[in-house]
Coordinates of C-alpha atoms in Angstrom, one line a residue:
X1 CA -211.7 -168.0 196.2
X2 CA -212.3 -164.5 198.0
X3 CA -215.2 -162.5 196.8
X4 CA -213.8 -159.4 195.7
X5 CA -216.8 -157.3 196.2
X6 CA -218.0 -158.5 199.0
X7 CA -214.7 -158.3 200.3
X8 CA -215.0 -154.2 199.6
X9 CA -218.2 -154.4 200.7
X10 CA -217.2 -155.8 204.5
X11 CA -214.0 -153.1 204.5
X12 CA -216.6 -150.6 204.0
X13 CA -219.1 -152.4 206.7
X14 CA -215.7 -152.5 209.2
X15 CA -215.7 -148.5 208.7
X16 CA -218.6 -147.8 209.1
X17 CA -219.3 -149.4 212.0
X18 CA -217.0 -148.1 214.7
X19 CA -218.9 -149.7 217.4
X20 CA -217.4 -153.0 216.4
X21 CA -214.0 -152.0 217.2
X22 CA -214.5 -150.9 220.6
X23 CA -215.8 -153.7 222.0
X24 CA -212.3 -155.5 220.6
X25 CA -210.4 -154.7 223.7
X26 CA -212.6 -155.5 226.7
X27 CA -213.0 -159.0 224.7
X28 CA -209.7 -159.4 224.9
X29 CA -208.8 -158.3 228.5
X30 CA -212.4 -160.4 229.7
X31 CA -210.6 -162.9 227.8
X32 CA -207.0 -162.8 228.8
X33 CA -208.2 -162.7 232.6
X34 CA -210.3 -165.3 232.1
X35 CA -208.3 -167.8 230.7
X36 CA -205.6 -167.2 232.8
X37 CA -207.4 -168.3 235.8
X38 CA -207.4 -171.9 235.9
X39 CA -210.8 -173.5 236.1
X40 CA -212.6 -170.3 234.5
X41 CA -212.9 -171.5 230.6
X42 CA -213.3 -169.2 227.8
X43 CA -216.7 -170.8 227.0
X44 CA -217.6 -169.6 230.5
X45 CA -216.3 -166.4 230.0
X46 CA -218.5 -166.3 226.4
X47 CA -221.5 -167.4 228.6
X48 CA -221.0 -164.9 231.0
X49 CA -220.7 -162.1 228.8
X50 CA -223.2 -163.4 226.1
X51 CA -226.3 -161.3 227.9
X52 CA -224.1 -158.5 226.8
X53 CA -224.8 -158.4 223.4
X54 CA -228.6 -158.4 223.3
X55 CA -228.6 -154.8 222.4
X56 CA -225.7 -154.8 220.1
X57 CA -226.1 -154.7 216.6
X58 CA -225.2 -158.5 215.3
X59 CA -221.6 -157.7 213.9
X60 CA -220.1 -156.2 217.4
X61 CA -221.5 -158.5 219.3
X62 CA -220.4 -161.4 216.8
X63 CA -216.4 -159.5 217.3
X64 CA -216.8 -158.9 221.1
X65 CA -217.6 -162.5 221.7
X66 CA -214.9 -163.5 219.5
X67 CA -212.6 -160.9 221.1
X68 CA -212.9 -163.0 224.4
X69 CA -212.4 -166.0 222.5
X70 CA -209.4 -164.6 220.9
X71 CA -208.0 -163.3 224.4
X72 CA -208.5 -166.5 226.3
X73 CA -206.8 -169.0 223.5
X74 CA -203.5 -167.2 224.9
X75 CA -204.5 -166.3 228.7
X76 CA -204.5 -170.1 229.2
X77 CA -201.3 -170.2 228.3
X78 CA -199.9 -167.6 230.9
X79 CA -200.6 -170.3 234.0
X80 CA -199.0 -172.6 231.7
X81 CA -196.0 -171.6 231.3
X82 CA -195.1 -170.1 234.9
X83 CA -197.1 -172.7 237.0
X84 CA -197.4 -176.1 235.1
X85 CA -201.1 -175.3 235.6
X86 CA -202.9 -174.9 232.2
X87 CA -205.8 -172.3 232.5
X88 CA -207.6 -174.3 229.5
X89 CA -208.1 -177.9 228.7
X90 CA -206.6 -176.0 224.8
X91 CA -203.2 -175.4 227.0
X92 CA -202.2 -178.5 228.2
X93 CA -199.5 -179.0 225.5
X94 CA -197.9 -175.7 226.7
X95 CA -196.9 -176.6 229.9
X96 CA -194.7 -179.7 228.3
X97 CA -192.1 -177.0 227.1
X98 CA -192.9 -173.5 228.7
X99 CA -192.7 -174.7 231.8
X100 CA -189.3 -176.2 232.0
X101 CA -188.5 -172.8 230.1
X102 CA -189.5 -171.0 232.9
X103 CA -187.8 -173.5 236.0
X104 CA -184.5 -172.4 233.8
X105 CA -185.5 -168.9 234.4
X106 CA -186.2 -168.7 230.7
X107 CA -190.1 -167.6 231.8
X108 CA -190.2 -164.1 229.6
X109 CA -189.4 -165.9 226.4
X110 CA -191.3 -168.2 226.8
X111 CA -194.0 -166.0 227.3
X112 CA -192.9 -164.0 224.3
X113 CA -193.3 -167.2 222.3
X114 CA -196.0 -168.0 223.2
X115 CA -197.5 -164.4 222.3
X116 CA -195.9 -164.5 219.0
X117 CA -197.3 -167.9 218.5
X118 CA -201.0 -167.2 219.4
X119 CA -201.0 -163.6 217.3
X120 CA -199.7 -165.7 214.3
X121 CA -201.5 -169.1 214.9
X122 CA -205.1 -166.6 215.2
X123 CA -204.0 -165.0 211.9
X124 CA -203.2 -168.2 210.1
X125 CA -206.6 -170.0 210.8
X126 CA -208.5 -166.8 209.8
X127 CA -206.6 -166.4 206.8
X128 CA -207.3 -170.6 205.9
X129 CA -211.1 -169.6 206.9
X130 CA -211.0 -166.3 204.7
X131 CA -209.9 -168.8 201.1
X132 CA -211.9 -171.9 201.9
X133 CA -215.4 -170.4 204.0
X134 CA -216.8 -171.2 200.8
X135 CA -215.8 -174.4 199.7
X136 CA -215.1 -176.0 202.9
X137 CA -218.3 -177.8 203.8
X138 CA -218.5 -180.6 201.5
X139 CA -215.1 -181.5 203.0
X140 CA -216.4 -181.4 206.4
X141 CA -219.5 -183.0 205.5
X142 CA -217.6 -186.1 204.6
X143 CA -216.5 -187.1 208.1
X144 CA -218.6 -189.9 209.9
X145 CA -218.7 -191.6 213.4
X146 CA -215.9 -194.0 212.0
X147 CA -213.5 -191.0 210.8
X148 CA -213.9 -189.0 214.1
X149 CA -213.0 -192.4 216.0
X150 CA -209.8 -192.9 214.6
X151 CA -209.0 -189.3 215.2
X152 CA -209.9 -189.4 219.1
X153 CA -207.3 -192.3 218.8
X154 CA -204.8 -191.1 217.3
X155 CA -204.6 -188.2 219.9
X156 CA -204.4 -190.5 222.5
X157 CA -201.7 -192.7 220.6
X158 CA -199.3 -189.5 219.8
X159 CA -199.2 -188.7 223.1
X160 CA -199.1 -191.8 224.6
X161 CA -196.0 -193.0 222.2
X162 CA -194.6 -189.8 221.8
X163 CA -193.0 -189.1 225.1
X164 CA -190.1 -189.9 227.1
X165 CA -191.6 -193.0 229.0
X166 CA -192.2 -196.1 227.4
X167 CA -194.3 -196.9 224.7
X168 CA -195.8 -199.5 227.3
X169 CA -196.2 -197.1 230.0
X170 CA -197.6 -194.2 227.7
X171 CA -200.3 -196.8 226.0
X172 CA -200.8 -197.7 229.8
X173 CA -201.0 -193.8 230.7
X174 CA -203.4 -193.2 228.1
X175 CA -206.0 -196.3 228.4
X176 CA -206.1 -194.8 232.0
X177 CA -207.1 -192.0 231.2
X178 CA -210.2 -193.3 229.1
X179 CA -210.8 -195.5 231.5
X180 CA -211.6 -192.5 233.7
X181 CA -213.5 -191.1 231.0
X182 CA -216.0 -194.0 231.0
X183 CA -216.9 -193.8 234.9
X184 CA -220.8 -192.6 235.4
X185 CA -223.5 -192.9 232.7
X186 CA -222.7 -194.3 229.4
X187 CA -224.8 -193.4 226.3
X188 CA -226.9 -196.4 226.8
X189 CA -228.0 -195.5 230.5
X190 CA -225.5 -198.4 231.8
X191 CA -224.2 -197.0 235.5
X192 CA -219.9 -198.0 235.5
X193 CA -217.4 -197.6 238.0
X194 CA -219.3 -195.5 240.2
X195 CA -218.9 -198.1 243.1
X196 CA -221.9 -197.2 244.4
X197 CA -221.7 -193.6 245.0
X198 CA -224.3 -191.2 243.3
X199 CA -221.6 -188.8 243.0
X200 CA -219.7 -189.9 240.3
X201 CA -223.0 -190.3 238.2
X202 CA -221.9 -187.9 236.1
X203 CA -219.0 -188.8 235.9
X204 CA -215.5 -187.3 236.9
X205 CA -215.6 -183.9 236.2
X206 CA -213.3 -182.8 233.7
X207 CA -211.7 -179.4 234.7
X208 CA -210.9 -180.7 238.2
X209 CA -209.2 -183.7 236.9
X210 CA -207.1 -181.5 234.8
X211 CA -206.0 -179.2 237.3
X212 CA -205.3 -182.1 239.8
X213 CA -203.2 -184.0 237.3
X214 CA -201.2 -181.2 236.1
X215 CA -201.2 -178.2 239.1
X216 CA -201.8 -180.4 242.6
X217 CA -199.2 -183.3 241.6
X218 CA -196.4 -180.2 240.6
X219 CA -197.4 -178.8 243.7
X220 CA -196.5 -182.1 245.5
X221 CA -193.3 -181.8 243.3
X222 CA -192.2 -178.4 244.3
X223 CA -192.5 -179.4 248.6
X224 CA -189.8 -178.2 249.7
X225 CA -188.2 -175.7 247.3
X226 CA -188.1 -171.8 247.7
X227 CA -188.9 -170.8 244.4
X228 CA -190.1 -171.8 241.3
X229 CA -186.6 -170.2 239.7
X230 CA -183.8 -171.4 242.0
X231 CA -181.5 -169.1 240.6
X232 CA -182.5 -165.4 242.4
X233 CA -180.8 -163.4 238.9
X234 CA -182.9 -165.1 237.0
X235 CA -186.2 -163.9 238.6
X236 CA -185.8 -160.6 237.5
X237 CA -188.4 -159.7 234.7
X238 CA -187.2 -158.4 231.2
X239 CA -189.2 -156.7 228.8
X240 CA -186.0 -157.4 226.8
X241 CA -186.1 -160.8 227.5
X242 CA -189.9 -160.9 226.2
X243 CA -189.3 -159.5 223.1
X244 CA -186.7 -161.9 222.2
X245 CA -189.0 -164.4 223.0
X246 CA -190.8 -163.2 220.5
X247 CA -188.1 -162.6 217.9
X248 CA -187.3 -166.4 218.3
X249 CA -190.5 -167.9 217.4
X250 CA -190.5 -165.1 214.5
X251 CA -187.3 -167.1 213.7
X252 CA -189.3 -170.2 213.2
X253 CA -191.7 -169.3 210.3
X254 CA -192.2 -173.2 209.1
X255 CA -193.3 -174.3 212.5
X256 CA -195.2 -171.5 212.8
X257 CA -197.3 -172.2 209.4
X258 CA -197.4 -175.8 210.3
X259 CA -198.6 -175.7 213.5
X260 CA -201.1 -172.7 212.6
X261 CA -202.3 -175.1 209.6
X262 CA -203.0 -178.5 211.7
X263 CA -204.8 -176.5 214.4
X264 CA -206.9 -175.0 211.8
X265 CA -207.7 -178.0 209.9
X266 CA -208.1 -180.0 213.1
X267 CA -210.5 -177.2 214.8
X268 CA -212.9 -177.4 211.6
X269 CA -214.2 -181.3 212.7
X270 CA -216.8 -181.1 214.9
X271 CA -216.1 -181.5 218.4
X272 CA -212.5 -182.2 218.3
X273 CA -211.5 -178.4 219.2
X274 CA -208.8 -176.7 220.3
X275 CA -207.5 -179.7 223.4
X276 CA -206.9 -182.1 220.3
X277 CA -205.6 -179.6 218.0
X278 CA -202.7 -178.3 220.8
X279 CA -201.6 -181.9 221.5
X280 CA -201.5 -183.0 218.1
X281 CA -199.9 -180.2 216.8
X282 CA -197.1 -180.7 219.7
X283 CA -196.8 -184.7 218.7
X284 CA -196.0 -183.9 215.0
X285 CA -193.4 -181.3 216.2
X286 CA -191.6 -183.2 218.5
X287 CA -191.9 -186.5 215.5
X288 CA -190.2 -184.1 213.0
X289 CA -187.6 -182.6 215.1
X290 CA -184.3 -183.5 214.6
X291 CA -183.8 -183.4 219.0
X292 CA -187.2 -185.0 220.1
X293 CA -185.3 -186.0 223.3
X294 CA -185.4 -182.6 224.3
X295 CA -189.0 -182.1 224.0
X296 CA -190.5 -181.6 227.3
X297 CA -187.4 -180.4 229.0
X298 CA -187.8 -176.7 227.5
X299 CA -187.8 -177.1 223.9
X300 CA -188.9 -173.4 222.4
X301 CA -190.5 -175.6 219.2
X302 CA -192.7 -177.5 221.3
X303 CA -194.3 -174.0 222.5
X304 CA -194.3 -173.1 218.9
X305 CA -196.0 -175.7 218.1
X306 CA -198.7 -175.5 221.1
X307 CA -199.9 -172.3 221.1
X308 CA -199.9 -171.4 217.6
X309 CA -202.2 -174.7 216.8
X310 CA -204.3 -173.6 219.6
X311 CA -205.2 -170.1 219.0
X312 CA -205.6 -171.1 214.5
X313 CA -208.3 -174.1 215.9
X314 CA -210.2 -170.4 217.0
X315 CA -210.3 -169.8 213.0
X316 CA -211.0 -173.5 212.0
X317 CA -213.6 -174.0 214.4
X318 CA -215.7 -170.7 212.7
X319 CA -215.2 -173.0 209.6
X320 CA -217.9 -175.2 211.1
X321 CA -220.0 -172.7 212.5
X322 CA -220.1 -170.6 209.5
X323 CA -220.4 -173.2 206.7
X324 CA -222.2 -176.1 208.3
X325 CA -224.3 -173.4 211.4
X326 CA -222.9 -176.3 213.6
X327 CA -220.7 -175.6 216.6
X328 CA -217.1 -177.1 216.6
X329 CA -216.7 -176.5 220.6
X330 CA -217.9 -174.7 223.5
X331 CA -216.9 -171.5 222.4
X332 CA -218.3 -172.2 219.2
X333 CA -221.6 -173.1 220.4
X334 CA -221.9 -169.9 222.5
X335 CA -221.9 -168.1 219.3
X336 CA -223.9 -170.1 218.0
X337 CA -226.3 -169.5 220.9
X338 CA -225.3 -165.3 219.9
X339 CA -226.4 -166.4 216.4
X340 CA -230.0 -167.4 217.3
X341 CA -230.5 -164.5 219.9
X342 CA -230.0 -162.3 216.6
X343 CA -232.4 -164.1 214.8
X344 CA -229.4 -165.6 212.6
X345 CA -228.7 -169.2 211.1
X346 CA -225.3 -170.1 210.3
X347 CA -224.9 -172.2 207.0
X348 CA -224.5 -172.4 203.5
X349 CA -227.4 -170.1 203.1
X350 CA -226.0 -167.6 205.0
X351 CA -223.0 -167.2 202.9
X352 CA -224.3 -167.0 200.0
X353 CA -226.6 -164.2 201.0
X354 CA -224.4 -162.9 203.6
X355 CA -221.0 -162.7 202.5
X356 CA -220.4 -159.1 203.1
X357 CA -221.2 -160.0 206.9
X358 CA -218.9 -163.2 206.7
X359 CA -215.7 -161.0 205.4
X360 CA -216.0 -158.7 208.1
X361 CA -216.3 -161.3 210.7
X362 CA -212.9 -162.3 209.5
X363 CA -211.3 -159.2 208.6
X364 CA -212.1 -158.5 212.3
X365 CA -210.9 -161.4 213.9
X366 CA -207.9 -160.9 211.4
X367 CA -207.0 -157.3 213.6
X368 CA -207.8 -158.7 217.1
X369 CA -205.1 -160.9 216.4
X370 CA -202.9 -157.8 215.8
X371 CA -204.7 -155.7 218.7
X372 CA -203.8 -159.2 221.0
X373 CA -200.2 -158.4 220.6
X374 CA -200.2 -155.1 222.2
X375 CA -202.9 -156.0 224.8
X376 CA -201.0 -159.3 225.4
X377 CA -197.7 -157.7 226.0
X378 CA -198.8 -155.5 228.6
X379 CA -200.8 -158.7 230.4
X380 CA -197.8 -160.9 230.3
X381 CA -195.1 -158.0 231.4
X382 CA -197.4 -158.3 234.5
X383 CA -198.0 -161.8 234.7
X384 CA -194.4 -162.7 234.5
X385 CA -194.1 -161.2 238.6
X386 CA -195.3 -165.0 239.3
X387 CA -191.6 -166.3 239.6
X388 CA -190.4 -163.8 242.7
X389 CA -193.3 -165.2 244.9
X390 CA -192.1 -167.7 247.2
X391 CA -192.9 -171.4 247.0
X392 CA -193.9 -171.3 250.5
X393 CA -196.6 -169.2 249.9
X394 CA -197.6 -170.0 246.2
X395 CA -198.6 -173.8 246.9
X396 CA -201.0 -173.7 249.8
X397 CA -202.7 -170.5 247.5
X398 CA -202.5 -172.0 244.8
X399 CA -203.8 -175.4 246.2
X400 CA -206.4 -173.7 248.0
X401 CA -207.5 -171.5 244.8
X402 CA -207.4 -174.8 242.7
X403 CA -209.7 -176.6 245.5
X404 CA -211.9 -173.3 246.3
X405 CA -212.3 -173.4 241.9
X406 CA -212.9 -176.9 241.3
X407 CA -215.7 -176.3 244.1
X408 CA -217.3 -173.9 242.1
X409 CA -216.8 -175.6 238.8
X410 CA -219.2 -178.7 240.7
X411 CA -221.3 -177.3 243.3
X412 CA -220.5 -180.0 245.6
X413 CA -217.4 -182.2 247.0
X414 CA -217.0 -183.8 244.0
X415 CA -214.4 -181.4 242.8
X416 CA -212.0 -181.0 245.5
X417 CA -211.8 -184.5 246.0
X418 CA -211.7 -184.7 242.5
X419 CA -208.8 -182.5 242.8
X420 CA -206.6 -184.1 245.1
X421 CA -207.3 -187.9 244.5
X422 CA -205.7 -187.1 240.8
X423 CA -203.0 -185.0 241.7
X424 CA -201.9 -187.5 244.3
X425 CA -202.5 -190.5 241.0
X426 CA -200.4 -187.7 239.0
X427 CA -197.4 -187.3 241.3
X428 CA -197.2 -191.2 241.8
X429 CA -197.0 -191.1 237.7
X430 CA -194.6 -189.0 237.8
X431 CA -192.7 -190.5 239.7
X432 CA -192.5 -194.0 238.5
X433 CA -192.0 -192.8 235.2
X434 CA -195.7 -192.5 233.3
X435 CA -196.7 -189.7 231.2
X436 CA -199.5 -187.8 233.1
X437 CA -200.2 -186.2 229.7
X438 CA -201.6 -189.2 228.3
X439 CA -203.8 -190.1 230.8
X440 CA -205.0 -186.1 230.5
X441 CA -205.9 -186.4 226.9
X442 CA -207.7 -190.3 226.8
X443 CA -210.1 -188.7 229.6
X444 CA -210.6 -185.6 227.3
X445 CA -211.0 -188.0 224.0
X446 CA -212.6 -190.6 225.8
X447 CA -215.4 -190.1 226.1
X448 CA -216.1 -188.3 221.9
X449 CA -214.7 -191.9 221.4
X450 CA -217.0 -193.6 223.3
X451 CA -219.6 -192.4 221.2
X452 CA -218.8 -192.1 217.5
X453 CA -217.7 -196.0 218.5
X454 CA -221.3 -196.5 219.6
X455 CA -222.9 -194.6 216.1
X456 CA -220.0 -196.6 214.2
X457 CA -221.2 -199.8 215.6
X458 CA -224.9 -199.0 214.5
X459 CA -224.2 -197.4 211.4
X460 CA -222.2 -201.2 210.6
X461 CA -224.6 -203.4 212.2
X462 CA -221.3 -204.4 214.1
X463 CA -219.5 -205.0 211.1
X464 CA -215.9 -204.2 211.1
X465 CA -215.4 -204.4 207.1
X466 CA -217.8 -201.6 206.8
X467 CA -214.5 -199.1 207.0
X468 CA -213.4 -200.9 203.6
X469 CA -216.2 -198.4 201.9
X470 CA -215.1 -195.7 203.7
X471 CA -211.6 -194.4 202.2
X472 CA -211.2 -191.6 204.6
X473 CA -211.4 -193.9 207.4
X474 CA -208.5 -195.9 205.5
X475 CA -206.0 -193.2 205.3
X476 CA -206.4 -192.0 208.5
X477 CA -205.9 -195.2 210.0
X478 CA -202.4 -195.0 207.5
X479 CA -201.8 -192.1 208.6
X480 CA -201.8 -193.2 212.5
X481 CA -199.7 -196.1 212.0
X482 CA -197.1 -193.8 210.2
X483 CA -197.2 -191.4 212.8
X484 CA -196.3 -193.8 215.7
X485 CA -194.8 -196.4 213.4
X486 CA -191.0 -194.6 213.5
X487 CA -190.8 -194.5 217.4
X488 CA -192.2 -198.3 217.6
X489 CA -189.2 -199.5 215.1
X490 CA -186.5 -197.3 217.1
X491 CA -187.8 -198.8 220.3
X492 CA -187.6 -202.2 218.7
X493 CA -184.1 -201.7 217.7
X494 CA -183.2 -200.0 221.1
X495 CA -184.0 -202.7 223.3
X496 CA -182.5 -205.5 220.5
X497 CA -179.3 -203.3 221.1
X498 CA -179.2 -203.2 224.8
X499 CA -179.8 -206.9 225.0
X500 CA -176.5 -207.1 222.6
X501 CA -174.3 -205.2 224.4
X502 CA -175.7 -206.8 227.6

């Protein structure tokens, strides 16, 4: 339930304080810019920026930080959608869908979508934060080693049964992709699949991977062709064509809500963030749809579904941070750092004797979300001049930008070799027919697996009737196996049918 006077009391705080809404739209352009530019995350562009706010009183530097947050949940989207090339681990999902959107030519709507759907998604996780910021933390409290295993899996399963490929192939795909994951150091100070060489101690770096399974093996894809839109009429940038973009996810209010909803809820465990939350969100769509065969061949739901889980993760990921003072993600944890250089500590205490402070945190984030949508606009209208550049010259710039980055990201080799090794693995996936998405998310899951498998393990004494007593393990194990448990039948019945007729 909302406090009604601190509620007033936060309005008042809001208006009194109109420092706090000036620093709203740098946040959002630092944002925006940052998250567009694969390789630069938004918890680099918080850590950047963080110095910033030493000198600012704690409530606009709180809303400047989360302005940048707020901008960069839909910047990563903008590479997405015209380049296959997500700017942010939290925009992989994107690409499935707004990318085919724009090789059709269909590049403003699907930038207007995916506007629409971060504005809305931002709105919806602050407005799920702004009934339950109070009661949320004995839920959240509640989840073990043993409930956050089972939800690292079940990302990796969705993705891996939900695509086009086989269910062997995807399951292939994905154990791939954790077996990436587990290459360096493991938790017990055991050295694997490093074959010797000190440079993958630390295992493969992330970011690079990424861009080298998603941007380099497209790259490899698009040899060749002239432009990313074949059709030269189609190049042409609409402001028209943005805004019904936007009218058409506007059209879609239930997938809207239930995207928004999942990414919020999912966003409020610790350390699953906004990568799980976009995926997930995305899966469930394409389950639930009555065409899932047109998923990933420019389905506007599947962007829906994408962005709006990813920008409400923002709203369930302050959940954490405010309720439990524990960060949800890296941008999360850079405010938490913001927290402690204000001499603050996040937590139930700090509601209860804060909640004046709390309400206008959200209220706040509440009208970025709105103040997004104009910023946005302009950002995209500009943005969407990707399509008229010429294949010819995009890839070797973009190939050299994605090597120069991934350089910077590591500080050594590591990175561009990182870069090219995976998107030479991802074109050869493509091309034989295995989803390069699920290999993606098991080496982003893999390695939070890894570990709450390790705590489970301990926790048991390596017993595996230990999840008997734990009921929330139970029916999110049910809930797995009724996710993927509809494709598995069809499958079943599929290839029983083909070997009839054959």
């Amino acid at each position: 339930m909302i406090n009604a006077e601190a509620f007033n009391a936060a309005l008042s705080l809001l208006g009194n304080t109109p420092i706090a809404w000036l620093v709203v739209p740098p946040g959002l352009i630092i944002g925006l810019f940052f998250g567009s530019i694969p390789g630069l995350s938004i918890s680099i562009a918080m850590a950047v920026f963080l110095p910033a706010t030493m000198y600012m009183d704690f409530l606009p530097a709180i809303l400047f930080l989360t302005a940048i947050f707020t901008g960069g949940g839909f910047g990563g989207a903008i590479p997405a959608i015209m380049m296959n090339i997500p700017g942010t681990s939290s925009s992989v999902a994107t690409s499935f869908d707004g990318y085919p959107m724009a090789r059709r030519g269909e590049h403003a709507q699907a930038l207007g979508i995916g506007l629409v759907a971060s504005v809305l998604g931002t709105l919806i996780g602050y407005l799920l934060l702004l009934f339950t910021v109070q009661s949320i933390s004995q839920w959240v409290l509640r989840l073990g080693p043993t409930e956050m295993l089972v939800v690292a899996i079940w990302g990796v399963t969705l993705i891996a049964v939900l695509n086009d490929a086989s269910i062997s192939k995807g399951i292939a795909a994905g154990i791939l992709g954790i077996l990436i994951s587990t290459i360096g150091y493991s938790d017990a100070g055991q050295m694997r699949g490093t074959f010797g060489s000190m440079y993958l101690l630390d295992g493969i770096p992330v970011i690079p991977a990424l861009i080298g399974f998603f941007a380099a093996s497209e790259l490899f894809n698009l040899v060749g062709k002239q432009y990313i839109v074949d059709d030269s009429a189609l190049r042409v940038v609409r402001f028209r064509n943005i805004l019904l973009g936007m009218g058409l996810a506007l059209s879609k209010p239930f997938q809207l809500l239930r995207g928004g909803s999942m990414g919020a809820l999912i966003g409020a465990i610790p350390g699953v963030g906004a990568s799980i939350a976009n995926l997930a969100a995305y899966a469930t769509a394409k389950q639930r749809s009555k065409d899932p065969d047109s998923f990933g061949k420019g389905n506007p739901s599947g962007l829906i579904a994408a962005e709006s889980a990813n920008s409400s993760s923002e709203g369930g990921s302050m959940i954490t941070l405010l309720a439990l003072g524990l960060p949800g993600g890296a941008g999360t944890a850079v405010l938490l750092g913001a927290f402690a250089m204000h001499n603050v500590t996040g937590g139930p205490r700090f509601i209860r004797e804060n909640p004046d402070i709390v309400y206008a945190l959200i209220i706040g984030n509440m009208a970025q979300a709105v103040l997004l949508l104009i910023v946005g606009l302009g950002f995209i209208f500009l943005a969407g001049y990707i399509v008229k550049l010429s294949l010819k010259l995009m890839i070797p710039i973009v190939m050299v930008l994605s090597v120069v980055g991934s350089y910077a990201i590591t500080g050594n080799m590591v990175g561009p070799i990182t870069v090219v090794t995976t998107g030479i693995l991802g074109w050869l996936m493509r091309r034989y027919g295995y989803p390069v998405a699920a290999t993606v998310v098991g080496l982003l899951v893999g390695g939070m697996a890894e570990g709450e498998l390790a705590r489970s393990m301990q926790i048991s004494s390596g017993n595996l009737g230990f999840i008997v007593d734990r009921p929330i393990t139970l029916v999110l194990l049910a809930l797995l196996l009724l996710s993927v448990l509809p494709r598995v039948v069809g499958s079943v019945i599929k290839r029983r049918r083909t070997a009839t007729n054959t």
